[in-house]
mmCIF file of C-alpha atoms and ligand atoms in Angstrom:
data_model
loop_
_atom_site.group_PDB
_atom_site.id
_atom_site.type_symbol
_atom_site.label_atom_id
_atom_site.label_comp_id
_atom_site.label_asym_id
_atom_site.label_seq_id
_atom_site.Cartn_x
_atom_site.Cartn_y
_atom_site.Cartn_z
ATOM 1 C CA MET A 23 29.213 -25.064 11.413
ATOM 2 C CA SER A 24 27.449 -27.144 14.080
ATOM 3 C CA ASN A 25 26.379 -30.678 13.423
ATOM 4 C CA PHE A 26 23.523 -30.441 15.894
ATOM 5 C CA PHE A 27 21.009 -29.935 13.139
ATOM 6 C CA ARG A 28 19.777 -31.628 10.008
ATOM 7 C CA ALA A 29 21.689 -30.441 6.925
ATOM 8 C CA ASN A 30 18.644 -28.600 5.583
ATOM 9 C CA VAL A 31 18.262 -26.649 8.841
ATOM 10 C CA ASP A 32 21.929 -25.672 8.768
ATOM 11 C CA ALA A 33 21.554 -24.559 5.157
ATOM 12 C CA MET A 34 18.288 -22.626 5.417
ATOM 13 C CA ALA A 35 17.855 -18.910 6.117
ATOM 14 C CA SER A 36 15.721 -17.885 9.099
ATOM 15 C CA TYR A 37 12.395 -16.229 8.454
ATOM 16 C CA VAL A 38 12.821 -12.522 9.193
ATOM 17 C CA PRO A 39 9.672 -11.148 10.843
ATOM 18 C CA GLY A 40 8.822 -7.442 10.691
ATOM 19 C CA GLU A 41 10.638 -5.444 13.342
ATOM 20 C CA GLN A 42 8.694 -5.430 16.644
ATOM 21 C CA PRO A 43 9.713 -2.406 18.738
ATOM 22 C CA LYS A 44 9.772 -2.575 22.542
ATOM 23 C CA ARG A 45 6.446 -2.103 24.271
ATOM 24 C CA GLY A 46 5.844 1.556 25.075
ATOM 25 C CA SER A 47 8.163 2.940 22.379
ATOM 26 C CA GLN A 48 6.740 5.865 20.432
ATOM 27 C CA VAL A 49 6.741 4.356 16.986
ATOM 28 C CA ILE A 50 4.303 4.571 14.101
ATOM 29 C CA LYS A 51 4.251 0.921 13.239
ATOM 30 C CA LEU A 52 3.224 0.262 9.659
ATOM 31 C CA ASN A 53 5.400 -2.772 8.964
ATOM 32 C CA SER A 54 3.480 -5.902 10.058
ATOM 33 C CA ASN A 55 -0.062 -5.243 8.833
ATOM 34 C CA GLU A 56 -1.536 -5.028 12.295
ATOM 35 C CA ASN A 57 -4.883 -3.301 12.727
ATOM 36 C CA PRO A 58 -4.448 0.253 14.105
ATOM 37 C CA TYR A 59 -7.649 0.024 16.165
ATOM 38 C CA PRO A 60 -8.001 -1.787 19.508
ATOM 39 C CA PRO A 61 -9.642 -5.214 19.773
ATOM 40 C CA SER A 62 -13.402 -5.475 20.320
ATOM 41 C CA PRO A 63 -14.518 -4.223 23.765
ATOM 42 C CA THR A 64 -16.384 -7.535 24.165
ATOM 43 C CA ALA A 65 -13.122 -9.419 23.608
ATOM 44 C CA LEU A 66 -11.315 -7.219 26.139
ATOM 45 C CA ALA A 67 -14.125 -7.794 28.654
ATOM 46 C CA ALA A 68 -13.770 -11.561 28.115
ATOM 47 C CA LEU A 69 -10.063 -11.186 28.864
ATOM 48 C CA GLN A 70 -10.820 -9.352 32.128
ATOM 49 C CA ASN A 71 -13.148 -12.162 33.156
ATOM 50 C CA ILE A 72 -10.695 -15.043 32.696
ATOM 51 C CA ASP A 73 -11.147 -17.392 35.625
ATOM 52 C CA GLY A 74 -7.991 -18.765 37.285
ATOM 53 C CA GLU A 75 -9.570 -22.201 37.244
ATOM 54 C CA TRP A 76 -9.421 -22.239 33.425
ATOM 55 C CA LEU A 77 -5.684 -21.652 33.636
ATOM 56 C CA ARG A 78 -5.127 -24.350 36.240
ATOM 57 C CA ARG A 79 -6.536 -26.941 33.851
ATOM 58 C CA TYR A 80 -5.412 -27.889 30.344
ATOM 59 C CA PRO A 81 -7.507 -26.193 27.660
ATOM 60 C CA GLU A 82 -9.916 -27.853 25.235
ATOM 61 C CA PRO A 83 -7.646 -29.720 22.778
ATOM 62 C CA PHE A 84 -9.535 -28.534 19.663
ATOM 63 C CA GLY A 85 -10.679 -25.072 20.788
ATOM 64 C CA ASP A 86 -14.311 -26.173 20.596
ATOM 65 C CA GLN A 87 -15.690 -22.947 22.032
ATOM 66 C CA PHE A 88 -14.069 -20.978 19.199
ATOM 67 C CA ARG A 89 -14.961 -23.592 16.560
ATOM 68 C CA HIS A 90 -18.595 -23.353 17.555
ATOM 69 C CA ALA A 91 -18.627 -19.534 17.354
ATOM 70 C CA ALA A 92 -16.739 -19.502 14.013
ATOM 71 C CA SER A 93 -19.103 -22.120 12.634
ATOM 72 C CA GLN A 94 -22.085 -19.849 13.385
ATOM 73 C CA VAL A 95 -20.427 -16.842 11.770
ATOM 74 C CA LEU A 96 -19.197 -18.664 8.652
ATOM 75 C CA GLY A 97 -22.021 -21.135 8.116
ATOM 76 C CA VAL A 98 -19.760 -24.210 8.019
ATOM 77 C CA PRO A 99 -19.914 -27.206 10.379
ATOM 78 C CA SER A 100 -17.696 -26.789 13.448
ATOM 79 C CA ASP A 101 -15.870 -30.044 12.652
ATOM 80 C CA TRP A 102 -14.643 -28.415 9.420
ATOM 81 C CA ILE A 103 -12.557 -25.987 11.496
ATOM 82 C CA ILE A 104 -9.049 -26.416 12.913
ATOM 83 C CA VAL A 105 -7.784 -23.786 15.343
ATOM 84 C CA GLY A 106 -4.122 -22.822 15.700
ATOM 85 C CA ASN A 107 -1.646 -20.639 17.526
ATOM 86 C CA GLY A 108 -1.858 -18.026 14.767
ATOM 87 C CA SER A 109 -2.474 -19.088 11.186
ATOM 88 C CA ASP A 110 1.296 -19.612 10.938
ATOM 89 C CA GLU A 111 0.863 -22.708 13.077
ATOM 90 C CA ILE A 112 -1.754 -24.138 10.722
ATOM 91 C CA LEU A 113 0.627 -23.561 7.774
ATOM 92 C CA ASN A 114 3.350 -25.321 9.750
ATOM 93 C CA VAL A 115 1.127 -28.296 10.620
ATOM 94 C CA LEU A 116 0.071 -28.586 6.976
ATOM 95 C CA ILE A 117 3.645 -28.724 5.753
ATOM 96 C CA ARG A 118 4.612 -31.287 8.376
ATOM 97 C CA ALA A 119 1.588 -33.468 7.651
ATOM 98 C CA CYS A 120 1.737 -33.358 3.848
ATOM 99 C CA THR A 121 5.375 -33.063 2.820
ATOM 100 C CA GLU A 122 8.754 -34.737 3.088
ATOM 101 C CA PRO A 123 11.955 -34.720 1.016
ATOM 102 C CA GLY A 124 11.026 -35.396 -2.607
ATOM 103 C CA ARG A 125 7.520 -33.930 -2.293
ATOM 104 C CA LYS A 126 6.938 -30.517 -3.832
ATOM 105 C CA VAL A 127 5.538 -27.348 -2.326
ATOM 106 C CA VAL A 128 4.640 -24.816 -4.991
ATOM 107 C CA TYR A 129 3.449 -21.219 -4.931
ATOM 108 C CA PRO A 130 3.530 -18.060 -7.034
ATOM 109 C CA THR A 131 5.975 -15.319 -6.009
ATOM 110 C CA PRO A 132 6.290 -12.754 -4.562
ATOM 111 C CA THR A 133 4.188 -13.945 -1.648
ATOM 112 C CA TYR A 134 4.346 -14.716 2.071
ATOM 113 C CA VAL A 135 7.995 -15.672 2.693
ATOM 114 C CA LEU A 136 7.132 -18.137 5.459
ATOM 115 C CA TYR A 137 5.976 -20.694 2.845
ATOM 116 C CA ARG A 138 9.597 -21.096 1.803
ATOM 117 C CA THR A 139 10.929 -21.253 5.369
ATOM 118 C CA LEU A 140 8.464 -23.964 6.413
ATOM 119 C CA THR A 141 9.174 -26.024 3.316
ATOM 120 C CA GLU A 142 12.929 -25.784 3.800
ATOM 121 C CA MET A 143 12.530 -26.833 7.437
ATOM 122 C CA GLN A 144 10.828 -30.001 6.255
ATOM 123 C CA ALA A 145 13.454 -30.568 3.519
ATOM 124 C CA ALA A 146 10.655 -30.747 0.962
ATOM 125 C CA ASP A 147 11.200 -29.290 -2.531
ATOM 126 C CA VAL A 148 10.427 -25.591 -2.990
ATOM 127 C CA VAL A 149 9.019 -24.669 -6.412
ATOM 128 C CA GLU A 150 8.536 -20.922 -6.852
ATOM 129 C CA ILE A 151 6.767 -19.652 -9.964
ATOM 130 C CA PRO A 152 6.813 -15.898 -10.575
ATOM 131 C CA TYR A 153 3.509 -14.085 -10.991
ATOM 132 C CA GLY A 154 2.912 -12.756 -14.488
ATOM 133 C CA GLU A 155 2.467 -9.116 -15.441
ATOM 134 C CA ASP A 156 -0.056 -7.351 -13.173
ATOM 135 C CA TYR A 157 0.005 -10.324 -10.824
ATOM 136 C CA LYS A 158 -1.657 -12.704 -13.251
ATOM 137 C CA LEU A 159 -1.733 -16.163 -11.678
ATOM 138 C CA PRO A 160 0.547 -18.639 -13.521
ATOM 139 C CA ALA A 161 -2.197 -21.269 -13.174
ATOM 140 C CA ALA A 162 -1.004 -23.661 -15.899
ATOM 141 C CA GLU A 163 2.534 -23.765 -14.473
ATOM 142 C CA LEU A 164 1.272 -24.337 -10.933
ATOM 143 C CA ILE A 165 -0.987 -27.139 -12.111
ATOM 144 C CA ALA A 166 1.858 -28.718 -14.120
ATOM 145 C CA VAL A 167 3.961 -29.000 -10.934
ATOM 146 C CA ASP A 168 1.039 -30.660 -9.085
ATOM 147 C CA GLY A 169 2.687 -30.204 -5.686
ATOM 148 C CA ALA A 170 1.823 -32.077 -2.516
ATOM 149 C CA VAL A 171 0.900 -28.584 -1.317
ATOM 150 C CA THR A 172 0.100 -25.488 -3.413
ATOM 151 C CA PHE A 173 -0.073 -22.195 -1.534
ATOM 152 C CA ILE A 174 -2.061 -19.239 -2.824
ATOM 153 C CA ALA A 175 -2.346 -16.186 -0.604
ATOM 154 C CA SER A 176 -5.492 -14.342 -1.682
ATOM 155 C CA PRO A 177 -5.480 -11.472 -1.028
ATOM 156 C CA ASN A 178 -1.744 -11.767 -1.541
ATOM 157 C CA SER A 179 1.031 -10.118 0.419
ATOM 158 C CA PRO A 180 2.907 -7.982 -0.502
ATOM 159 C CA SER A 181 0.956 -7.173 -3.687
ATOM 160 C CA GLY A 182 -2.512 -6.797 -2.116
ATOM 161 C CA HIS A 183 -4.279 -8.375 -5.096
ATOM 162 C CA VAL A 184 -7.036 -10.993 -5.032
ATOM 163 C CA VAL A 185 -6.700 -14.116 -7.186
ATOM 164 C CA PRO A 186 -9.824 -14.479 -9.388
ATOM 165 C CA SER A 187 -12.234 -17.214 -8.187
ATOM 166 C CA ALA A 188 -12.149 -18.920 -11.591
ATOM 167 C CA ASP A 189 -8.356 -19.378 -11.282
ATOM 168 C CA LEU A 190 -8.695 -20.814 -7.784
ATOM 169 C CA GLU A 191 -11.361 -23.204 -8.967
ATOM 170 C CA LYS A 192 -9.170 -24.292 -11.875
ATOM 171 C CA LEU A 193 -6.439 -25.205 -9.376
ATOM 172 C CA ALA A 194 -8.849 -26.919 -6.988
ATOM 173 C CA SER A 195 -10.304 -29.091 -9.723
ATOM 174 C CA GLN A 196 -6.999 -30.034 -11.370
ATOM 175 C CA LEU A 197 -4.526 -30.480 -8.500
ATOM 176 C CA SER A 198 -4.167 -33.835 -6.824
ATOM 177 C CA GLY A 199 -2.482 -32.394 -3.712
ATOM 178 C CA VAL A 200 -3.750 -29.903 -1.142
ATOM 179 C CA LEU A 201 -4.628 -26.375 -2.270
ATOM 180 C CA VAL A 202 -4.084 -23.923 0.592
ATOM 181 C CA ILE A 203 -5.878 -20.609 0.099
ATOM 182 C CA ASP A 204 -4.385 -18.263 2.672
ATOM 183 C CA GLU A 205 -7.054 -15.651 3.421
ATOM 184 C CA ALA A 206 -5.217 -13.792 6.195
ATOM 185 C CA TYR A 207 -6.412 -10.475 4.675
ATOM 186 C CA VAL A 208 -9.874 -11.547 3.550
ATOM 187 C CA ASP A 209 -11.646 -9.197 5.966
ATOM 188 C CA PHE A 210 -10.492 -6.285 3.794
ATOM 189 C CA ALA A 211 -11.567 -7.881 0.476
ATOM 190 C CA GLU A 212 -14.921 -8.080 -1.290
ATOM 191 C CA VAL A 213 -14.738 -11.783 -2.133
ATOM 192 C CA ASP A 214 -13.658 -15.013 -0.466
ATOM 193 C CA ALA A 215 -13.171 -18.633 -1.486
ATOM 194 C CA LEU A 216 -15.250 -20.321 1.197
ATOM 195 C CA ASP A 217 -17.524 -21.847 -1.391
ATOM 196 C CA LEU A 218 -14.610 -23.889 -2.809
ATOM 197 C CA VAL A 219 -14.133 -25.696 0.502
ATOM 198 C CA LYS A 220 -17.702 -26.917 0.273
ATOM 199 C CA ARG A 221 -17.122 -28.318 -3.230
ATOM 200 C CA TYR A 222 -13.528 -29.594 -3.158
ATOM 201 C CA GLU A 223 -12.103 -31.937 -0.534
ATOM 202 C CA ASN A 224 -8.503 -30.923 -1.384
ATOM 203 C CA VAL A 225 -9.002 -27.234 -0.445
ATOM 204 C CA ILE A 226 -8.211 -25.642 2.913
ATOM 205 C CA ILE A 227 -8.775 -21.970 3.670
ATOM 206 C CA ILE A 228 -6.607 -20.293 6.297
ATOM 207 C CA ARG A 229 -7.809 -17.286 8.275
ATOM 208 C CA THR A 230 -6.569 -15.275 11.222
ATOM 209 C CA LEU A 231 -7.749 -12.941 13.959
ATOM 210 C CA SER A 232 -4.465 -11.011 13.666
ATOM 211 C CA LYS A 233 -5.625 -8.549 10.997
ATOM 212 C CA GLY A 234 -9.351 -7.731 10.817
ATOM 213 C CA TYR A 235 -9.898 -8.463 14.520
ATOM 214 C CA SER A 236 -6.854 -6.559 15.914
ATOM 215 C CA LEU A 237 -5.569 -9.613 17.798
ATOM 216 C CA ALA A 238 -2.091 -10.279 16.390
ATOM 217 C CA GLY A 239 -0.689 -10.579 19.914
ATOM 218 C CA LEU A 240 -3.247 -13.180 20.934
ATOM 219 C CA ARG A 241 -2.068 -15.661 18.296
ATOM 220 C CA LEU A 242 -5.190 -17.274 16.936
ATOM 221 C CA GLY A 243 -5.736 -18.495 13.411
ATOM 222 C CA PHE A 244 -7.886 -21.203 11.929
ATOM 223 C CA GLY A 245 -8.330 -23.416 8.901
ATOM 224 C CA ILE A 246 -11.557 -24.459 7.177
ATOM 225 C CA ALA A 247 -11.625 -27.720 5.238
ATOM 226 C CA GLN A 248 -13.572 -30.912 4.869
ATOM 227 C CA PRO A 249 -12.802 -33.543 7.537
ATOM 228 C CA LYS A 250 -10.638 -35.569 5.101
ATOM 229 C CA ILE A 251 -7.852 -32.955 5.333
ATOM 230 C CA LEU A 252 -8.447 -32.044 8.960
ATOM 231 C CA GLN A 253 -8.133 -35.570 10.323
ATOM 232 C CA GLY A 254 -4.498 -35.690 9.158
ATOM 233 C CA LEU A 255 -3.728 -32.249 10.567
ATOM 234 C CA PHE A 256 -5.218 -33.174 13.950
ATOM 235 C CA LYS A 257 -2.712 -36.028 14.220
ATOM 236 C CA VAL A 258 0.189 -33.618 13.739
ATOM 237 C CA LYS A 259 -0.808 -30.564 15.795
ATOM 238 C CA ASP A 260 0.225 -30.245 19.443
ATOM 239 C CA SER A 261 -2.422 -31.633 21.791
ATOM 240 C CA TYR A 262 -3.088 -28.275 23.451
ATOM 241 C CA ASN A 263 -2.075 -25.859 20.718
ATOM 242 C CA ILE A 264 -4.459 -23.034 21.641
ATOM 243 C CA ASP A 265 -4.413 -21.765 25.174
ATOM 244 C CA ALA A 266 -7.530 -21.108 27.255
ATOM 245 C CA ILE A 267 -7.092 -17.321 27.133
ATOM 246 C CA ALA A 268 -6.708 -17.142 23.351
ATOM 247 C CA CYS A 269 -9.701 -19.411 22.844
ATOM 248 C CA THR A 270 -11.970 -17.344 25.123
ATOM 249 C CA VAL A 271 -10.930 -13.921 23.821
ATOM 250 C CA ALA A 272 -11.059 -15.006 20.176
ATOM 251 C CA THR A 273 -14.528 -16.471 20.656
ATOM 252 C CA ALA A 274 -15.777 -13.104 21.917
ATOM 253 C CA ALA A 275 -14.003 -11.273 19.071
ATOM 254 C CA ILE A 276 -15.375 -13.376 16.220
ATOM 255 C CA THR A 277 -18.849 -13.141 17.706
ATOM 256 C CA ASP A 278 -18.631 -9.324 17.623
ATOM 257 C CA GLN A 279 -18.865 -8.969 13.840
ATOM 258 C CA ALA A 280 -20.320 -5.453 14.072
ATOM 259 C CA TYR A 281 -17.153 -4.105 15.735
ATOM 260 C CA LYS A 282 -14.826 -5.853 13.271
ATOM 261 C CA ASN A 283 -16.868 -4.598 10.322
ATOM 262 C CA ALA A 284 -16.749 -1.025 11.637
ATOM 263 C CA CYS A 285 -12.939 -1.146 11.972
ATOM 264 C CA VAL A 286 -12.600 -2.659 8.500
ATOM 265 C CA ALA A 287 -14.816 0.078 7.029
ATOM 266 C CA LYS A 288 -12.565 2.757 8.559
ATOM 267 C CA ILE A 289 -9.432 1.055 7.226
ATOM 268 C CA LYS A 290 -10.899 0.732 3.729
ATOM 269 C CA ALA A 291 -11.788 4.428 3.700
ATOM 270 C CA SER A 292 -8.242 5.292 4.817
ATOM 271 C CA ARG A 293 -6.878 2.949 2.137
ATOM 272 C CA THR A 294 -8.701 4.927 -0.572
ATOM 273 C CA GLN A 295 -7.450 8.210 0.866
ATOM 274 C CA LEU A 296 -3.844 7.030 1.273
ATOM 275 C CA THR A 297 -3.797 5.558 -2.241
ATOM 276 C CA ARG A 298 -4.804 8.963 -3.605
ATOM 277 C CA GLU A 299 -2.139 10.760 -1.576
ATOM 278 C CA PHE A 300 0.627 8.414 -2.732
ATOM 279 C CA GLN A 301 -0.492 8.776 -6.347
ATOM 280 C CA GLN A 302 -0.376 12.560 -6.011
ATOM 281 C CA LEU A 303 3.221 12.198 -4.798
ATOM 282 C CA GLY A 304 4.055 10.293 -7.981
ATOM 283 C CA PHE A 305 4.149 6.811 -6.446
ATOM 284 C CA GLN A 306 2.888 3.789 -8.315
ATOM 285 C CA VAL A 307 0.287 2.137 -6.056
ATOM 286 C CA TRP A 308 -1.062 -1.358 -6.600
ATOM 287 C CA GLU A 309 -4.801 -1.820 -6.049
ATOM 288 C CA SER A 310 -5.153 -3.288 -2.587
ATOM 289 C CA HIS A 311 -7.768 -5.627 -1.133
ATOM 290 C CA THR A 312 -5.925 -5.711 2.187
ATOM 291 C CA ASN A 313 -4.922 -3.419 5.058
ATOM 292 C CA PHE A 314 -1.675 -2.391 3.359
ATOM 293 C CA LEU A 315 -0.429 -0.820 0.146
ATOM 294 C CA LEU A 316 2.410 -1.903 -2.105
ATOM 295 C CA VAL A 317 3.961 1.269 -3.455
ATOM 296 C CA GLN A 318 6.837 2.183 -5.717
ATOM 297 C CA PRO A 319 8.378 5.576 -4.929
ATOM 298 C CA PRO A 320 8.921 7.909 -7.872
ATOM 299 C CA GLN A 321 12.707 8.099 -7.791
ATOM 300 C CA GLY A 322 13.599 4.445 -7.198
ATOM 301 C CA ASN A 323 14.589 5.296 -3.638
ATOM 302 C CA ALA A 324 12.676 2.675 -1.631
ATOM 303 C CA VAL A 325 15.597 1.765 0.677
ATOM 304 C CA TYR A 326 16.387 5.438 1.275
ATOM 305 C CA LEU A 327 12.783 6.168 2.266
ATOM 306 C CA TYR A 328 12.608 3.045 4.439
ATOM 307 C CA GLN A 329 15.753 4.068 6.331
ATOM 308 C CA LYS A 330 14.884 7.742 6.673
ATOM 309 C CA LEU A 331 11.362 6.956 7.882
ATOM 310 C CA LYS A 332 12.822 4.548 10.413
ATOM 311 C CA GLU A 333 15.063 7.336 11.743
ATOM 312 C CA GLN A 334 11.834 9.267 12.338
ATOM 313 C CA GLN A 335 10.290 6.318 14.195
ATOM 314 C CA ILE A 336 8.024 5.377 11.297
ATOM 315 C CA LEU A 337 8.377 1.708 10.425
ATOM 316 C CA VAL A 338 7.352 0.425 6.998
ATOM 317 C CA ARG A 339 8.402 -2.830 5.318
ATOM 318 C CA TYR A 340 11.156 -3.213 2.765
ATOM 319 C CA PHE A 341 11.763 -6.657 1.259
ATOM 320 C CA PRO A 342 15.235 -7.186 -0.229
ATOM 321 C CA HIS A 343 13.759 -9.706 -2.667
ATOM 322 C CA PRO A 344 13.619 -9.876 -6.475
ATOM 323 C CA GLY A 345 10.791 -7.750 -7.852
ATOM 324 C CA LEU A 346 10.466 -5.810 -4.581
ATOM 325 C CA LEU A 347 13.766 -3.933 -4.387
ATOM 326 C CA ASP A 348 12.193 -0.667 -5.534
ATOM 327 C CA LYS A 349 8.985 -1.014 -3.509
ATOM 328 C CA LEU A 350 7.678 -0.600 0.036
ATOM 329 C CA ARG A 351 4.802 -2.341 1.767
ATOM 330 C CA ILE A 352 2.987 0.041 4.055
ATOM 331 C CA THR A 353 0.258 -0.902 6.519
ATOM 332 C CA ILE A 354 -2.795 1.372 6.612
ATOM 333 C CA GLY A 355 -2.734 3.168 9.957
ATOM 334 C CA THR A 356 -5.194 5.571 11.543
ATOM 335 C CA ASN A 357 -5.846 8.711 9.505
ATOM 336 C CA GLU A 358 -3.573 10.624 11.863
ATOM 337 C CA GLN A 359 -0.715 8.111 11.436
ATOM 338 C CA ASN A 360 -1.195 8.101 7.673
ATOM 339 C CA GLN A 361 -0.984 11.887 7.581
ATOM 340 C CA ILE A 362 2.255 11.899 9.585
ATOM 341 C CA LEU A 363 3.645 9.308 7.163
ATOM 342 C CA VAL A 364 2.634 11.285 4.077
ATOM 343 C CA ASN A 365 4.068 14.524 5.492
ATOM 344 C CA ALA A 366 7.346 12.777 6.331
ATOM 345 C CA ILE A 367 7.582 11.314 2.820
ATOM 346 C CA LYS A 368 6.777 14.685 1.228
ATOM 347 C CA ALA A 369 9.617 16.275 3.198
ATOM 348 C CA LEU A 370 12.052 13.494 2.275
ATOM 349 C CA LEU A 371 11.175 13.609 -1.424
ATOM 350 C CA SER A 372 11.617 17.367 -1.548
ATOM 351 C CA LYS A 373 15.178 16.888 -0.236
ATOM 352 C CA THR A 374 16.099 14.242 -2.838
ATOM 353 C CA ILE A 375 14.924 16.225 -5.885
HETATM 354 C C1 PLP B 29 -0.303 -14.011 3.956
HETATM 355 C C2 PLP B 29 -0.180 -14.231 5.421
HETATM 356 N N1 PLP B 29 -0.542 -15.413 5.934
HETATM 357 C C3 PLP B 29 -0.451 -15.682 7.238
HETATM 358 C C4 PLP B 29 0.050 -14.752 8.120
HETATM 359 C C5 PLP B 29 0.220 -15.112 9.569
HETATM 360 O O1 PLP B 29 -0.766 -14.628 10.385
HETATM 361 P P1 PLP B 29 -0.907 -15.080 11.891
HETATM 362 O O2 PLP B 29 -0.692 -13.867 12.704
HETATM 363 O O3 PLP B 29 -2.301 -15.612 11.999
HETATM 364 O O4 PLP B 29 0.082 -16.171 12.178
HETATM 365 C C6 PLP B 29 0.459 -13.509 7.647
HETATM 366 C C7 PLP B 29 1.010 -12.502 8.580
HETATM 367 O O5 PLP B 29 1.343 -11.402 8.290
HETATM 368 C C8 PLP B 29 0.342 -13.238 6.259
HETATM 369 O O6 PLP B 29 0.756 -12.067 5.753
#
C-alpha cells in the first residue's frame, strides 16, 4: 500500500459511476438517469454562438449570468444561489466546508452513494440510518444524531420516492447542523422544498441541469440557501468553478422552461406506461417521482437480467448494496427505447421459467 495518501483515502472505496460507453456506440443507456431527449434548441444555439473572447478570459467567478436567470425562474434572490460544476461539486464543497474528523454526516439509506464517498474523503464520521418500511423517513433517529450535515435526497435515488414536506420541516426545525435537500430529480416530482429555504437558515437545496434539462455532459448544478450558508461555501469553492461555456448554455436552458416542461411531460407519460408494463410482467415497481424506476424482477434474478441486457447493449443499473441486491434501477428512455427494453426482458424471462 502506498503512503502517498492520508490513511482515510487509502482505506476508502472509490465511487463507482454508472458505466459510460464510448461516444458513438449503439447502446440503449438507461443506467445514469440522463434525459433521453436533446437539450433545448435555445441552449444549443447559445453553444453555437460562444465567442472566442469569452474563452480567452477567465469566467465570472460566481456564474452571475446563470444566477440571475435562475433567480427569475425560481423567485429567490440571486445571491441565494451558488453555482457548481455539476451538483456533485456543491455536495463536495459542502462537505469540505462543514465537516472534519469527529463531525458527523448522516443520511437515510439506500440513497446517493456519493454522500458516503465525500464524507470518507474528508475523514468525517459516516452515520447511515436505514429507511423504514415503504421508505418511511427515520426522522427521529436522524434528528438524534444531529450531524454537522444531514443529507436527504428528495426525490430519492434509487427508490424514486419523495420525502413528505412535514418530515423535512421537522428536520429543518430541529437540527443544529446543515440540512441538505438534494433535489436532483425535482423536475419530475409534483412538490419541492423551496419554501423551507426561505424559512430556515440551515437548509440548502441542491439542483442540477443534468436531469430535467438534458445537460449532464455540461456539468452544471446549483444550490439555493440563505447567505449565511453560502458565504462559507464561497470561501471553499474554486475561484472559477464554472466555465464560460457551461454558464452561457445553462442560462439559456433554464430560461427555456417551456422546452424542459415538455420533455418532462413526455417522460412522466412514459413512466406511467413503463410502470404498467413492468407490473404486467410480474415486477414489483416502486412509485416514482423521478425519471427512473426501481423494480424488483419476479424471480429474484436482478443480476441475471442486468448482465443479459448488457450483452444486448441495454444498460440498466444494478447496485450490489444491502436492500438492492434483488432490484434494478432503470432510467425512463424514449417510448421506443422502453419498448425494446420490455421486449428484451420478456424474452429473457420466458427463457428462465
Ligand atoms: C441524488 C443525486 N444527486 C446528485 C447527483 C449529481 O448530479 P450532477 O450531474 O448535477 O452532478 C445525482 C446524479 O445522478 C443524483 O442521483
